[in-house]
PDB file of C-alpha atoms in Angstrom:
ATOM      1  CA  MET A 242      65.815  45.129  39.162  1.00 64.00           C
ATOM      2  CA  TYR A 243      66.024  43.174  42.408  1.00 76.00           C
ATOM      3  CA  GLU A 244      62.407  43.586  43.470  1.00 85.00           C
ATOM      4  CA  GLY A 245      60.983  41.299  40.745  1.00 88.00           C
ATOM      5  CA  PRO A 246      62.034  37.938  42.242  1.00 91.00           C
ATOM      6  CA  ILE A 247      61.035  39.127  45.734  1.00 92.00           C
ATOM      7  CA  ILE A 248      57.531  40.111  44.619  1.00 93.00           C
ATOM      8  CA  ILE A 249      57.089  36.877  42.652  1.00 93.00           C
ATOM      9  CA  SER A 250      58.323  34.755  45.580  1.00 94.00           C
ATOM     10  CA  LEU A 251      56.052  36.510  48.072  1.00 93.00           C
ATOM     11  CA  LYS A 252      53.031  36.420  45.761  1.00 94.00           C
ATOM     12  CA  THR A 253      53.498  32.765  44.834  1.00 94.00           C
ATOM     13  CA  SER A 254      54.194  31.690  48.418  1.00 94.00           C
ATOM     14  CA  ILE A 255      51.210  33.521  49.913  1.00 94.00           C
ATOM     15  CA  VAL A 256      48.730  32.205  47.325  1.00 96.00           C
ATOM     16  CA  SER A 257      50.196  28.685  47.560  1.00 96.00           C
ATOM     17  CA  THR A 258      50.038  28.706  51.358  1.00 95.00           C
ATOM     18  CA  ILE A 259      46.383  29.764  51.349  1.00 96.00           C
ATOM     19  CA  ILE A 260      45.468  27.005  48.881  1.00 97.00           C
ATOM     20  CA  VAL A 261      47.535  24.286  50.543  1.00 97.00           C
ATOM     21  CA  SER A 262      46.221  25.232  54.003  1.00 96.00           C
ATOM     22  CA  ILE A 263      42.613  24.827  52.892  1.00 96.00           C
ATOM     23  CA  LEU A 264      43.393  21.558  51.106  1.00 96.00           C
ATOM     24  CA  GLY A 265      45.462  20.180  53.976  1.00 95.00           C
ATOM     25  CA  ILE A 266      42.848  20.952  56.635  1.00 95.00           C
ATOM     26  CA  LEU A 267      39.943  19.595  54.582  1.00 94.00           C
ATOM     27  CA  LEU A 268      41.788  16.404  53.606  1.00 95.00           C
ATOM     28  CA  ALA A 269      43.009  15.802  57.158  1.00 93.00           C
ATOM     29  CA  ASN A 270      39.506  16.249  58.558  1.00 91.00           C
ATOM     30  CA  LEU A 271      37.979  14.079  55.826  1.00 91.00           C
ATOM     31  CA  LEU A 272      40.411  11.186  56.331  1.00 90.00           C
ATOM     32  CA  LEU A 273      40.792  11.542  60.104  1.00 86.00           C
ATOM     33  CA  LYS A 274      38.343   8.838  61.186  1.00 79.00           C
ATOM     34  CA  LYS A 275      38.483   6.764  58.019  1.00 82.00           C
ATOM     35  CA  GLU A 276      40.078   3.330  57.956  1.00 82.00           C
ATOM     36  CA  GLY A 277      41.004   0.797  55.311  1.00 81.00           C
ATOM     37  CA  LYS A 278      42.910   0.567  52.049  1.00 86.00           C
ATOM     38  CA  LEU A 279      41.256   3.628  50.505  1.00 87.00           C
ATOM     39  CA  LYS A 280      42.559   5.855  53.303  1.00 87.00           C
ATOM     40  CA  ASN A 281      46.027   4.348  52.948  1.00 90.00           C
ATOM     41  CA  PHE A 282      45.935   5.015  49.212  1.00 92.00           C
ATOM     42  CA  PHE A 283      44.955   8.673  49.586  1.00 92.00           C
ATOM     43  CA  GLU A 284      47.442   9.303  52.394  1.00 93.00           C
ATOM     44  CA  SER A 285      50.207   7.681  50.358  1.00 93.00           C
ATOM     45  CA  ALA A 286      49.321   9.873  47.366  1.00 94.00           C
ATOM     46  CA  ILE A 287      49.325  13.000  49.543  1.00 94.00           C
ATOM     47  CA  MET A 288      52.648  12.188  51.198  1.00 94.00           C
ATOM     48  CA  LEU A 289      54.409  10.927  48.050  1.00 94.00           C
ATOM     49  CA  PRO A 290      55.836  14.337  46.969  1.00 94.00           C
ATOM     50  CA  LEU A 291      57.736  14.483  50.260  1.00 92.00           C
ATOM     51  CA  PHE A 292      59.853  11.520  49.115  1.00 93.00           C
ATOM     52  CA  MET A 293      60.273  12.532  45.472  1.00 93.00           C
ATOM     53  CA  PRO A 294      62.883  14.811  43.873  1.00 93.00           C
ATOM     54  CA  PRO A 295      61.277  18.178  43.043  1.00 91.00           C
ATOM     55  CA  SER A 296      62.406  17.833  39.423  1.00 92.00           C
ATOM     56  CA  LEU A 297      60.434  14.584  39.146  1.00 94.00           C
ATOM     57  CA  ILE A 298      57.371  16.307  40.598  1.00 94.00           C
ATOM     58  CA  GLY A 299      57.767  18.989  37.940  1.00 93.00           C
ATOM     59  CA  TYR A 300      58.078  16.369  35.210  1.00 94.00           C
ATOM     60  CA  ILE A 301      54.926  14.574  36.376  1.00 94.00           C
ATOM     61  CA  LEU A 302      53.060  17.887  36.468  1.00 94.00           C
ATOM     62  CA  LEU A 303      54.205  18.542  32.891  1.00 92.00           C
ATOM     63  CA  MET A 304      52.716  15.196  31.898  1.00 93.00           C
ATOM     64  CA  ILE A 305      49.423  16.126  33.591  1.00 93.00           C
ATOM     65  CA  ILE A 306      48.945  19.820  32.796  1.00 92.00           C
ATOM     66  CA  GLY A 307      51.470  20.477  30.019  1.00 89.00           C
ATOM     67  CA  LYS A 308      50.234  21.701  26.636  1.00 86.00           C
ATOM     68  CA  ARG A 309      50.504  18.205  25.174  1.00 87.00           C
ATOM     69  CA  SER A 310      48.557  16.567  27.999  1.00 90.00           C
ATOM     70  CA  PHE A 311      44.795  16.023  27.855  1.00 91.00           C
ATOM     71  CA  ILE A 312      44.083  18.638  30.537  1.00 91.00           C
ATOM     72  CA  GLY A 313      46.633  21.116  29.220  1.00 89.00           C
ATOM     73  CA  SER A 314      45.547  20.843  25.585  1.00 91.00           C
ATOM     74  CA  PHE A 315      41.882  21.188  26.586  1.00 92.00           C
ATOM     75  CA  LEU A 316      42.551  24.354  28.590  1.00 91.00           C
ATOM     76  CA  TYR A 317      44.689  25.845  25.836  1.00 90.00           C
ATOM     77  CA  GLU A 318      42.328  24.994  22.983  1.00 89.00           C
ATOM     78  CA  TYR A 319      39.052  26.064  24.581  1.00 88.00           C
ATOM     79  CA  PHE A 320      40.148  28.742  27.057  1.00 91.00           C
ATOM     80  CA  ASP A 321      43.496  29.882  25.605  1.00 88.00           C
ATOM     81  CA  PHE A 322      45.021  29.236  29.033  1.00 91.00           C
ATOM     82  CA  THR A 323      48.103  27.350  30.131  1.00 90.00           C
ATOM     83  CA  PHE A 324      49.879  26.787  33.428  1.00 92.00           C
ATOM     84  CA  ILE A 325      53.236  26.373  31.706  1.00 91.00           C
ATOM     85  CA  PHE A 326      55.675  29.305  32.024  1.00 92.00           C
ATOM     86  CA  THR A 327      53.266  31.250  34.252  1.00 92.00           C
ATOM     87  CA  TRP A 328      53.220  32.029  37.968  1.00 92.00           C
ATOM     88  CA  TYR A 329      50.009  29.974  38.178  1.00 93.00           C
ATOM     89  CA  GLY A 330      52.128  26.957  37.327  1.00 93.00           C
ATOM     90  CA  ALA A 331      54.574  27.964  40.051  1.00 94.00           C
ATOM     91  CA  VAL A 332      51.671  28.024  42.511  1.00 95.00           C
ATOM     92  CA  ILE A 333      50.608  24.492  41.538  1.00 95.00           C
ATOM     93  CA  ALA A 334      54.176  23.220  41.930  1.00 95.00           C
ATOM     94  CA  ALA A 335      54.464  24.835  45.367  1.00 95.00           C
ATOM     95  CA  VAL A 336      51.094  23.462  46.493  1.00 96.00           C
ATOM     96  CA  ILE A 337      51.975  19.901  45.486  1.00 96.00           C
ATOM     97  CA  THR A 338      55.394  19.969  47.161  1.00 95.00           C
ATOM     98  CA  SER A 339      54.119  21.531  50.411  1.00 96.00           C
ATOM     99  CA  LEU A 340      50.848  19.583  50.768  1.00 96.00           C
ATOM    100  CA  PRO A 341      52.463  16.685  52.705  1.00 96.00           C
ATOM    101  CA  ILE A 342      53.752  19.148  55.319  1.00 95.00           C
ATOM    102  CA  MET A 343      50.410  20.895  55.748  1.00 96.00           C
ATOM    103  CA  TYR A 344      48.465  17.642  55.775  1.00 96.00           C
ATOM    104  CA  GLY A 345      50.716  16.105  58.425  1.00 94.00           C
ATOM    105  CA  SER A 346      50.510  19.200  60.638  1.00 93.00           C
ATOM    106  CA  ALA A 347      46.729  19.491  60.290  1.00 94.00           C
ATOM    107  CA  LYS A 348      46.274  15.783  60.968  1.00 93.00           C
ATOM    108  CA  GLY A 349      48.386  15.951  64.122  1.00 92.00           C
ATOM    109  CA  ALA A 350      46.514  19.035  65.340  1.00 91.00           C
ATOM    110  CA  LEU A 351      43.105  17.451  64.740  1.00 92.00           C
ATOM    111  CA  LEU A 352      44.104  14.171  66.402  1.00 90.00           C
ATOM    112  CA  SER A 353      45.155  16.054  69.541  1.00 88.00           C
ATOM    113  CA  ILE A 354      41.591  17.285  70.159  1.00 88.00           C
ATOM    114  CA  ASP A 355      39.524  15.405  72.726  1.00 85.00           C
ATOM    115  CA  ASP A 356      36.366  14.028  71.081  1.00 84.00           C
ATOM    116  CA  THR A 357      34.398  15.093  74.160  1.00 88.00           C
ATOM    117  CA  TYR A 358      34.307  18.677  72.890  1.00 86.00           C
ATOM    118  CA  LYS A 359      32.744  17.554  69.624  1.00 84.00           C
ATOM    119  CA  GLU A 360      30.234  15.342  71.421  1.00 84.00           C
ATOM    120  CA  VAL A 361      29.150  18.210  73.673  1.00 88.00           C
ATOM    121  CA  ALA A 362      28.720  20.477  70.643  1.00 87.00           C
ATOM    122  CA  ALA A 363      26.607  17.817  68.916  1.00 84.00           C
ATOM    123  CA  ASP A 364      24.471  17.368  72.050  1.00 84.00           C
ATOM    124  CA  LEU A 365      23.842  21.120  72.056  1.00 84.00           C
ATOM    125  CA  GLY A 366      22.472  20.882  68.531  1.00 84.00           C
ATOM    126  CA  ALA A 367      25.468  22.006  66.498  1.00 84.00           C
ATOM    127  CA  THR A 368      25.756  20.664  62.964  1.00 85.00           C
ATOM    128  CA  LYS A 369      28.939  18.947  61.763  1.00 84.00           C
ATOM    129  CA  PHE A 370      29.987  22.116  59.960  1.00 85.00           C
ATOM    130  CA  GLN A 371      29.301  24.290  63.015  1.00 87.00           C
ATOM    131  CA  THR A 372      31.250  21.881  65.209  1.00 87.00           C
ATOM    132  CA  PHE A 373      34.170  21.895  62.795  1.00 87.00           C
ATOM    133  CA  TYR A 374      34.165  25.675  62.350  1.00 86.00           C
ATOM    134  CA  LYS A 375      33.454  26.777  65.932  1.00 88.00           C
ATOM    135  CA  VAL A 376      35.015  23.966  67.979  1.00 88.00           C
ATOM    136  CA  THR A 377      37.532  21.908  66.027  1.00 89.00           C
ATOM    137  CA  LEU A 378      39.355  24.678  64.163  1.00 90.00           C
ATOM    138  CA  PRO A 379      39.867  26.966  67.192  1.00 89.00           C
ATOM    139  CA  LEU A 380      41.202  24.065  69.274  1.00 90.00           C
ATOM    140  CA  ALA A 381      43.548  22.973  66.485  1.00 90.00           C
ATOM    141  CA  SER A 382      44.548  26.500  65.461  1.00 88.00           C
ATOM    142  CA  LYS A 383      48.065  26.508  66.961  1.00 88.00           C
ATOM    143  CA  GLY A 384      49.054  23.261  65.255  1.00 89.00           C
ATOM    144  CA  ILE A 385      47.486  24.379  61.991  1.00 92.00           C
ATOM    145  CA  LEU A 386      49.298  27.725  62.131  1.00 91.00           C
ATOM    146  CA  SER A 387      52.580  25.889  62.691  1.00 90.00           C
ATOM    147  CA  GLY A 388      51.858  23.835  59.587  1.00 92.00           C
ATOM    148  CA  MET A 389      51.079  26.991  57.633  1.00 93.00           C
ATOM    149  CA  VAL A 390      54.422  28.521  58.613  1.00 92.00           C
ATOM    150  CA  LEU A 391      56.303  25.389  57.533  1.00 92.00           C
ATOM    151  CA  SER A 392      54.289  25.203  54.312  1.00 94.00           C
ATOM    152  CA  TYR A 393      55.047  28.837  53.547  1.00 93.00           C
ATOM    153  CA  ALA A 394      58.739  28.166  54.088  1.00 92.00           C
ATOM    154  CA  ARG A 395      58.563  25.200  51.705  1.00 93.00           C
ATOM    155  CA  CYS A 396      56.691  27.230  49.089  1.00 93.00           C
ATOM    156  CA  PHE A 397      59.132  30.120  49.433  1.00 92.00           C
ATOM    157  CA  GLY A 398      62.133  27.880  48.848  1.00 90.00           C
ATOM    158  CA  GLU A 399      60.645  25.868  45.975  1.00 91.00           C
ATOM    159  CA  PHE A 400      63.010  25.549  43.007  1.00 92.00           C
ATOM    160  CA  GLY A 401      63.087  22.229  41.139  1.00 90.00           C
ATOM    161  CA  ALA A 402      59.414  21.626  40.373  1.00 93.00           C
ATOM    162  CA  THR A 403      58.852  25.328  39.709  1.00 92.00           C
ATOM    163  CA  MET A 404      61.732  25.401  37.230  1.00 92.00           C
ATOM    164  CA  MET A 405      60.183  22.514  35.283  1.00 92.00           C
ATOM    165  CA  ILE A 406      56.695  24.047  35.179  1.00 93.00           C
ATOM    166  CA  ALA A 407      57.162  27.812  35.217  1.00 92.00           C
ATOM    167  CA  GLY A 408      60.683  28.217  33.891  1.00 90.00           C
ATOM    168  CA  ASN A 409      62.999  31.107  34.703  1.00 90.00           C
ATOM    169  CA  ILE A 410      61.441  34.201  33.137  1.00 90.00           C
ATOM    170  CA  PRO A 411      62.629  37.453  34.790  1.00 89.00           C
ATOM    171  CA  GLY A 412      59.715  39.586  35.916  1.00 88.00           C
ATOM    172  CA  LYS A 413      57.246  36.768  35.304  1.00 91.00           C
ATOM    173  CA  THR A 414      58.245  33.486  36.959  1.00 91.00           C
ATOM    174  CA  GLN A 415      61.767  34.030  38.323  1.00 93.00           C
ATOM    175  CA  ASN A 416      61.616  33.658  42.107  1.00 94.00           C
ATOM    176  CA  ILE A 417      64.411  34.222  44.624  1.00 94.00           C
ATOM    177  CA  PRO A 418      65.908  30.679  44.500  1.00 94.00           C
ATOM    178  CA  MET A 419      66.107  30.927  40.703  1.00 94.00           C
ATOM    179  CA  ALA A 420      67.572  34.427  40.880  1.00 93.00           C
ATOM    180  CA  ILE A 421      70.321  33.184  43.226  1.00 94.00           C
ATOM    181  CA  TYR A 422      71.105  30.172  41.032  1.00 92.00           C
ATOM    182  CA  TYR A 423      71.424  32.164  37.829  1.00 92.00           C
ATOM    183  CA  ALA A 424      73.284  35.020  39.532  1.00 93.00           C
ATOM    184  CA  VAL A 425      75.918  32.538  40.743  1.00 93.00           C
ATOM    185  CA  GLU A 426      76.022  30.915  37.303  1.00 91.00           C
ATOM    186  CA  ARG A 427      76.741  34.305  35.705  1.00 91.00           C
ATOM    187  CA  GLY A 428      79.240  35.293  38.394  1.00 91.00           C
ATOM    188  CA  ASP A 429      77.050  38.138  39.681  1.00 91.00           C
ATOM    189  CA  SER A 430      78.044  37.829  43.344  1.00 92.00           C
ATOM    190  CA  SER A 431      76.459  41.126  44.444  1.00 92.00           C
ATOM    191  CA  LYS A 432      73.035  40.013  43.237  1.00 92.00           C
ATOM    192  CA  ALA A 433      73.453  36.544  44.742  1.00 93.00           C
ATOM    193  CA  ASN A 434      74.568  38.040  48.077  1.00 94.00           C
ATOM    194  CA  PHE A 435      71.616  40.433  48.137  1.00 94.00           C
ATOM    195  CA  PHE A 436      69.068  37.669  47.660  1.00 93.00           C
ATOM    196  CA  ALA A 437      70.936  35.416  50.104  1.00 93.00           C
ATOM    197  CA  VAL A 438      70.518  38.075  52.808  1.00 94.00           C
ATOM    198  CA  VAL A 439      66.813  38.424  51.947  1.00 93.00           C
ATOM    199  CA  VAL A 440      66.312  34.660  52.276  1.00 92.00           C
ATOM    200  CA  ILE A 441      68.190  34.520  55.590  1.00 93.00           C
ATOM    201  CA  ILE A 442      66.079  37.363  57.030  1.00 93.00           C
ATOM    202  CA  ILE A 443      62.799  35.775  55.932  1.00 90.00           C
ATOM    203  CA  SER A 444      63.889  32.290  57.066  1.00 90.00           C
ATOM    204  CA  THR A 445      64.976  33.575  60.486  1.00 92.00           C
ATOM    205  CA  THR A 446      61.636  35.340  60.900  1.00 90.00           C
ATOM    206  CA  LEU A 447      59.739  32.160  60.003  1.00 90.00           C
ATOM    207  CA  ILE A 448      61.816  30.104  62.453  1.00 89.00           C
ATOM    208  CA  PHE A 449      61.075  32.631  65.216  1.00 89.00           C
ATOM    209  CA  ILE A 450      57.332  32.518  64.489  1.00 87.00           C
ATOM    210  CA  TYR A 451      57.343  28.709  64.335  1.00 85.00           C
ATOM    211  CA  ASN A 452      59.187  28.370  67.654  1.00 86.00           C
ATOM    212  CA  ARG A 453      56.779  30.814  69.309  1.00 83.00           C
ATOM    213  CA  LEU A 454      53.829  28.765  68.089  1.00 79.00           C
ATOM    214  CA  LEU A 455      55.436  25.562  69.392  1.00 75.00           C
ATOM    215  CA  LYS A 456      55.933  27.110  72.844  1.00 75.00           C
ATOM    216  CA  GLU A 457      52.349  28.376  72.959  1.00 69.00           C
ATOM    217  CA  ASN A 458      51.105  24.961  71.880  1.00 61.00           C
ATOM    218  CA  LYS A 459      52.685  23.188  74.863  1.00 59.00           C
TER     219      LYS A 459
END
């Protein structure tokens, strides 16, 4: 009975972290050397969820991908697919809320790299992709990994936006934060305590990993 929320939380967090890591790295690299109003617009859009209540993020996502939205109705009518009340919706909510963290970490890691390394790689005949894959990413790996740990922690603890999009369906979309909330609401202290211990163990592990990465990055 208790394993459902744990499996859903782990599954959602892992998939979300993979997606948000790829997006964060690509966006940071794409906007790194750009200047002007367009860059400011995109960076503001990326960072906006960091300053918004999660419930508002969930509401906006409902307006964009809900069954009554253009995208949502199209997917449902032609593909019989919906993000609403599914763990796919929970993944989208987690990606949106954690993207600012991953983007900021990836941007900081990429900015810390001396351009000389890239210039040498280019002089040796490496393409932009080869330089990015074989030079830039390895040099920025510690900072990127730190961002991935923080993003995973954010995805794992996501509640508000996920509740709006995926709902609280036991065995389907109910993650650990939801399980704790509803256990407390029903007065089921043993269940709430169990999940609280699970969260503390996972959080402590993530903090340990993050601190190790910070020390190695110095």
